[in-house]
């Protein structure tokens, strides 16, 4: 669970039940600075003289706010809309896409006006009837570390369980999922976990749970009957990568329960970066050791119009055949669905 160093309450946020609950939850803790904002100058209240310092302090800050505009961003190709309940993440993954998207807002933000947000969800679902509309809960955040006191995910799972045409999905590396157990989710929520080898977690994913802990949390959700999947991402090539990813898959298979209600999905994504991301990463993690030597990569234009540095074709082919073979062999007695290996 995320215990922030400071909490900034936007004006009137405390008047909402979630805002009040968060205030009461933390107000007795003398180690946490509570700041009531009169305006919207959030970054002025986060200390730091350099980009790296402000980023680090921002990652220890919780903002409790009110979502103003209620137009949701689209979320292709995995969902129809982003669900804007939260933004930011407490993790310090050096390669994180949020560094580029939310670099100037590194704090964790919880929006408290969930009735407004779900009123908008309802409108979007009605607009697309009779089709099903999917909402992504982690497009700009990892929502799990604040779940014990925000309860946003619990609320969302319950909300979507009561809609015939709305579906919810999110992905996480974190393990604070106990609020989601024992809910009659009606299979309307899909939860995916991002896994990686211990070496990648130790080198590049600071302040995130270990592989073992992520798998344990995923098993609890599988046992609660949720449609569940695994992203193995980003896949890095290093000495012994095959052995490490093999052991990861083996560990997962061994921990899976015998009876699983849904096929287990897999998405495998090799490491890639944009030129812009590389610049930002080097600024906020000056000591990072991410493999980002452009000469060792292939520059490729993606579907969103900007280029990325991906592994060269022969390595991508090796990653693909390795995971195809390993998944087929290790999970041969399991019902799995390999979505893609890229
Ligand atoms: Fe980014 Fe995910 Fe790591 Fe959070 S856990 S820092 S969202 S990659």
XYZ file of C-alpha atoms and ligand atoms in Angstrom:
350
model
C 0.000 0.000 0.000
C 1.143 3.498 -0.786
C 1.717 5.696 2.257
C 2.454 9.149 0.880
C 4.873 11.676 2.335
C 2.391 14.455 1.683
C -1.243 14.678 0.622
C -2.597 17.668 -1.251
C -6.352 18.145 -1.077
C -7.806 20.225 -3.860
C -10.501 22.700 -2.897
C -13.761 20.922 -1.891
C -12.293 17.428 -2.437
C -12.729 16.699 1.252
C -16.490 17.257 0.908
C -16.804 14.025 -1.086
C -17.041 10.781 0.872
C -13.821 9.353 -0.626
C -11.948 12.601 0.067
C -13.202 12.603 3.660
C -12.314 8.941 4.070
C -8.748 9.522 2.838
C -8.393 12.508 5.152
C -9.577 10.517 8.170
C -7.416 7.551 7.181
C -4.195 9.579 7.236
C -4.823 12.643 9.405
C -3.565 10.961 12.585
C -0.216 10.077 10.983
C 2.275 12.762 12.012
C 4.755 11.708 9.336
C 2.392 12.799 6.592
C 2.092 16.436 5.646
C -1.468 17.408 4.777
C -1.894 20.460 2.581
C -5.227 22.021 1.705
C -4.882 23.754 -1.634
C -6.754 26.950 -2.295
C -5.836 27.073 -5.995
C -4.628 24.473 -8.442
C -0.860 24.969 -8.132
C 0.035 21.414 -7.285
C 3.679 21.380 -8.385
C 4.448 24.471 -6.256
C 3.872 22.265 -3.203
C 6.237 19.516 -4.278
C 9.873 20.242 -3.356
C 12.945 19.715 -5.525
C 15.616 21.767 -7.299
C 16.209 19.449 -10.215
C 13.907 17.452 -12.494
C 15.128 14.247 -10.820
C 14.399 15.560 -7.284
C 10.939 16.894 -8.153
C 10.133 13.632 -9.880
C 11.159 11.627 -6.820
C 9.200 13.839 -4.412
C 6.216 13.800 -6.782
C 6.245 10.008 -6.620
C 5.754 10.276 -2.843
C 2.845 12.695 -3.146
C -0.865 11.954 -3.238
C -3.245 14.490 -4.734
C -6.903 14.144 -3.836
C -8.830 16.051 -6.447
C -11.977 16.563 -8.443
C -12.093 15.571 -12.108
C -13.353 18.599 -13.964
C -13.745 17.878 -17.704
C -15.723 14.705 -18.197
C -14.759 13.894 -21.759
C -12.927 10.562 -21.627
C -9.882 9.891 -23.807
C -10.143 7.016 -26.253
C -8.003 3.977 -25.489
C -7.388 2.067 -28.682
C -6.762 -0.735 -29.366
C -7.341 -2.447 -26.006
C -10.499 -0.588 -24.896
C -12.923 2.101 -26.024
C -12.298 4.659 -23.295
C -9.866 5.430 -20.508
C -11.622 5.506 -17.139
C -10.234 8.646 -15.439
C -10.491 7.682 -11.777
C -6.794 8.005 -11.025
C -3.559 9.049 -12.642
C 0.106 8.515 -11.869
C 1.903 5.639 -10.239
C 4.137 5.211 -7.225
C 6.500 2.807 -9.011
C 9.942 3.916 -10.151
C 10.193 1.886 -13.328
C 12.877 3.592 -15.350
C 11.371 2.727 -18.736
C 7.797 3.699 -17.755
C 5.613 5.248 -20.488
C 4.150 7.592 -17.851
C 7.505 9.376 -17.654
C 6.748 10.688 -21.129
C 2.980 11.124 -20.756
C 2.827 12.499 -17.208
C 6.435 13.553 -16.629
C 5.445 17.008 -15.373
C 2.801 15.465 -13.066
C 4.603 12.557 -11.397
C 2.286 12.428 -8.371
C -0.479 9.927 -7.715
C -3.860 11.529 -8.164
C -7.167 10.162 -6.931
C -10.363 11.757 -8.247
C -13.131 11.766 -5.668
C -16.201 12.712 -7.749
C -16.835 9.170 -8.862
C -20.593 9.677 -9.251
C -19.894 12.256 -11.984
C -17.370 9.932 -13.603
C -19.699 6.940 -13.568
C -22.563 9.120 -14.818
C -20.382 9.733 -17.864
C -19.576 6.017 -18.150
C -23.285 5.360 -18.290
C -23.696 7.859 -21.144
C -20.879 6.310 -23.163
C -22.318 2.824 -22.696
C -25.764 4.006 -23.862
C -24.286 5.723 -26.922
C -22.815 2.458 -28.179
C -25.733 0.126 -27.429
C -26.253 -2.670 -28.279
C -22.455 -3.038 -28.532
C -20.309 -3.660 -25.467
C -18.119 -0.745 -24.315
C -14.804 -1.440 -22.613
C -13.185 0.958 -20.127
C -9.494 0.807 -19.243
C -8.670 1.627 -15.634
C -4.885 1.821 -15.924
C -4.222 3.870 -19.058
C -2.496 6.600 -17.061
C -1.895 4.924 -13.727
C -1.342 1.799 -11.745
C -4.444 2.082 -9.553
C -3.711 -0.734 -7.095
C -1.344 0.793 -4.461
C -4.014 3.293 -3.298
C -6.890 0.811 -3.474
C -6.928 -0.016 0.281
C -8.129 3.535 1.020
C -9.554 4.781 -2.294
C -11.657 1.662 -3.012
C -11.961 2.909 -6.597
C -11.366 -0.517 -8.068
C -13.868 -2.203 -5.779
C -16.442 0.392 -6.716
C -15.657 -0.046 -10.429
C -15.875 -3.836 -10.316
C -19.237 -3.585 -8.567
C -20.475 -0.920 -10.972
C -19.541 -2.909 -14.076
C -20.948 -6.125 -12.636
C -24.326 -4.388 -12.736
C -24.079 -3.173 -16.328
C -25.062 -5.494 -19.163
C -22.947 -3.707 -21.786
C -20.015 -2.202 -19.894
C -16.718 -3.954 -19.256
C -13.731 -2.954 -17.148
C -10.088 -3.927 -17.330
C -6.853 -2.840 -15.736
C -3.277 -3.980 -15.465
C -0.982 -3.820 -12.443
C 2.343 -4.756 -10.929
C 1.056 -4.253 -7.394
C -0.583 -6.551 -4.895
C -3.112 -4.584 -2.792
C -6.084 -6.382 -4.264
C -7.882 -7.760 -1.220
C -10.859 -5.382 -1.660
C -11.591 -7.177 -4.946
C -11.885 -10.670 -3.553
C -15.352 -12.027 -2.867
C -17.147 -9.613 -5.200
C -19.789 -10.953 -7.563
C -17.976 -9.458 -10.568
C -19.991 -11.415 -13.152
C -16.845 -11.732 -15.293
C -17.204 -8.087 -16.401
C -13.752 -7.135 -15.114
C -10.512 -8.461 -16.560
C -7.339 -8.063 -14.479
C -3.859 -8.476 -15.902
C -0.534 -8.569 -14.102
C 2.748 -7.419 -15.537
C 5.561 -9.817 -14.746
C 9.257 -9.735 -15.315
C 12.382 -11.558 -14.246
C 13.924 -10.821 -10.851
C 16.888 -9.227 -12.607
C 14.714 -6.796 -14.574
C 12.641 -5.991 -11.474
C 15.768 -5.338 -9.388
C 17.530 -3.324 -12.086
C 14.715 -1.264 -13.589
C 11.483 -1.552 -11.575
C 12.320 -0.024 -8.196
C 9.549 0.301 -5.652
C 7.445 -2.464 -7.158
C 6.631 -5.875 -5.654
C 8.752 -8.939 -6.398
C 7.799 -11.458 -9.059
C 6.744 -13.929 -6.372
C 4.406 -11.426 -4.700
C 2.816 -10.414 -8.027
C 2.137 -14.051 -8.863
C 0.641 -14.651 -5.406
C -1.739 -11.703 -5.857
C -2.738 -12.888 -9.326
C -3.538 -16.342 -7.970
C -5.939 -14.843 -5.420
C -7.807 -13.119 -8.256
C -7.824 -16.248 -10.408
C -9.289 -18.120 -7.448
C -11.938 -15.395 -7.226
C -12.919 -16.244 -10.794
C -11.739 -13.087 -12.567
C -10.729 -13.300 -16.216
C -6.980 -12.883 -15.736
C -3.957 -12.409 -17.936
C -0.245 -11.732 -17.843
C 1.830 -9.182 -19.636
C 5.453 -10.155 -19.749
C 6.924 -6.785 -20.432
C 9.214 -5.285 -21.287
C 11.294 -8.265 -22.332
C 14.999 -7.380 -22.137
C 17.794 -9.296 -23.796
C 20.737 -9.922 -21.461
C 23.014 -12.830 -20.539
C 20.788 -15.716 -19.401
C 17.544 -14.016 -20.462
C 16.170 -17.271 -21.789
C 16.871 -19.125 -18.579
C 15.315 -16.348 -16.474
C 12.131 -16.031 -18.564
C 11.862 -19.831 -18.656
C 12.020 -19.905 -14.830
C 9.445 -17.123 -14.603
C 6.957 -19.095 -16.732
C 7.692 -22.261 -14.805
C 7.115 -20.537 -11.465
C 3.806 -19.139 -12.711
C 2.591 -22.467 -14.039
C 3.469 -24.270 -10.820
C 1.510 -21.761 -8.721
C -1.641 -21.751 -10.864
C -4.582 -23.566 -9.299
C -5.845 -26.743 -10.969
C -9.224 -25.305 -11.794
C -9.320 -21.985 -13.654
C -12.578 -20.467 -14.917
C -11.175 -18.595 -17.945
C -8.311 -19.008 -20.391
C -5.184 -17.278 -19.085
C -4.109 -14.631 -21.585
C -0.510 -13.718 -22.384
C 0.860 -10.589 -24.009
C 4.607 -10.421 -24.561
C 6.174 -7.056 -25.345
C 9.869 -6.547 -26.031
C 11.598 -3.408 -24.786
C 11.306 -0.320 -27.012
C 11.715 3.407 -26.525
C 11.163 6.677 -28.339
C 13.799 9.384 -28.701
C 11.677 11.656 -26.506
C 11.328 9.019 -23.775
C 15.081 8.450 -23.777
C 15.723 12.165 -23.172
C 13.234 12.309 -20.284
C 14.499 9.063 -18.720
C 18.096 10.292 -18.777
C 16.984 13.493 -17.065
C 14.961 11.932 -14.244
C 17.074 8.780 -13.834
C 20.572 10.108 -14.608
C 22.166 6.875 -13.354
C 19.902 4.510 -15.258
C 21.436 1.524 -17.000
C 18.642 0.889 -19.481
C 19.913 -0.497 -22.778
C 19.147 2.482 -25.035
C 21.951 2.508 -27.553
C 20.236 3.575 -30.799
C 22.895 1.845 -32.905
C 21.886 -1.518 -31.484
C 18.230 -0.984 -32.358
C 15.946 -0.780 -35.349
C 14.004 2.448 -35.797
C 10.431 1.644 -36.646
C 7.366 3.819 -37.215
C 4.416 2.626 -35.145
C 0.662 2.846 -35.686
C 0.452 6.128 -33.746
C 2.699 7.997 -36.163
C 5.925 8.271 -34.141
C 9.002 6.131 -34.304
C 10.408 3.726 -31.742
C 13.732 2.016 -31.275
C 12.972 -1.709 -31.155
C 15.275 -4.709 -31.069
C 16.572 -5.729 -34.511
C 14.527 -8.189 -36.561
C 16.629 -11.273 -35.791
C 16.303 -10.669 -32.033
C 12.560 -10.018 -32.279
C 12.197 -13.289 -34.191
C 14.200 -15.075 -31.486
C 12.010 -13.583 -28.727
C 8.892 -14.638 -30.606
C 9.964 -18.234 -31.228
C 11.310 -18.556 -27.672
C 8.027 -17.506 -26.027
C 5.856 -19.470 -28.481
C 7.779 -22.618 -27.667
C 8.040 -22.029 -23.917
C 4.360 -21.138 -23.486
C 3.280 -24.149 -25.542
C 5.504 -26.524 -23.566
C 5.135 -25.189 -20.031
C 1.388 -24.556 -20.271
C 0.575 -27.613 -22.397
C -2.063 -28.782 -19.925
C -3.553 -25.317 -19.474
C -6.100 -23.294 -21.360
C -4.091 -20.259 -22.491
C -4.633 -17.530 -25.044
C -1.485 -15.956 -26.522
C -2.680 -12.512 -27.632
C 0.545 -11.315 -29.214
C 4.317 -11.398 -28.983
C 5.899 -8.212 -30.260
Fe 5.011 2.849 -14.797
Fe 3.743 0.543 -14.398
Fe 6.120 0.970 -13.295
Fe 4.008 2.305 -12.444
S 4.326 0.099 -12.267
S 6.048 3.160 -12.827
S 2.832 2.582 -14.328
S 5.669 0.830 -15.494
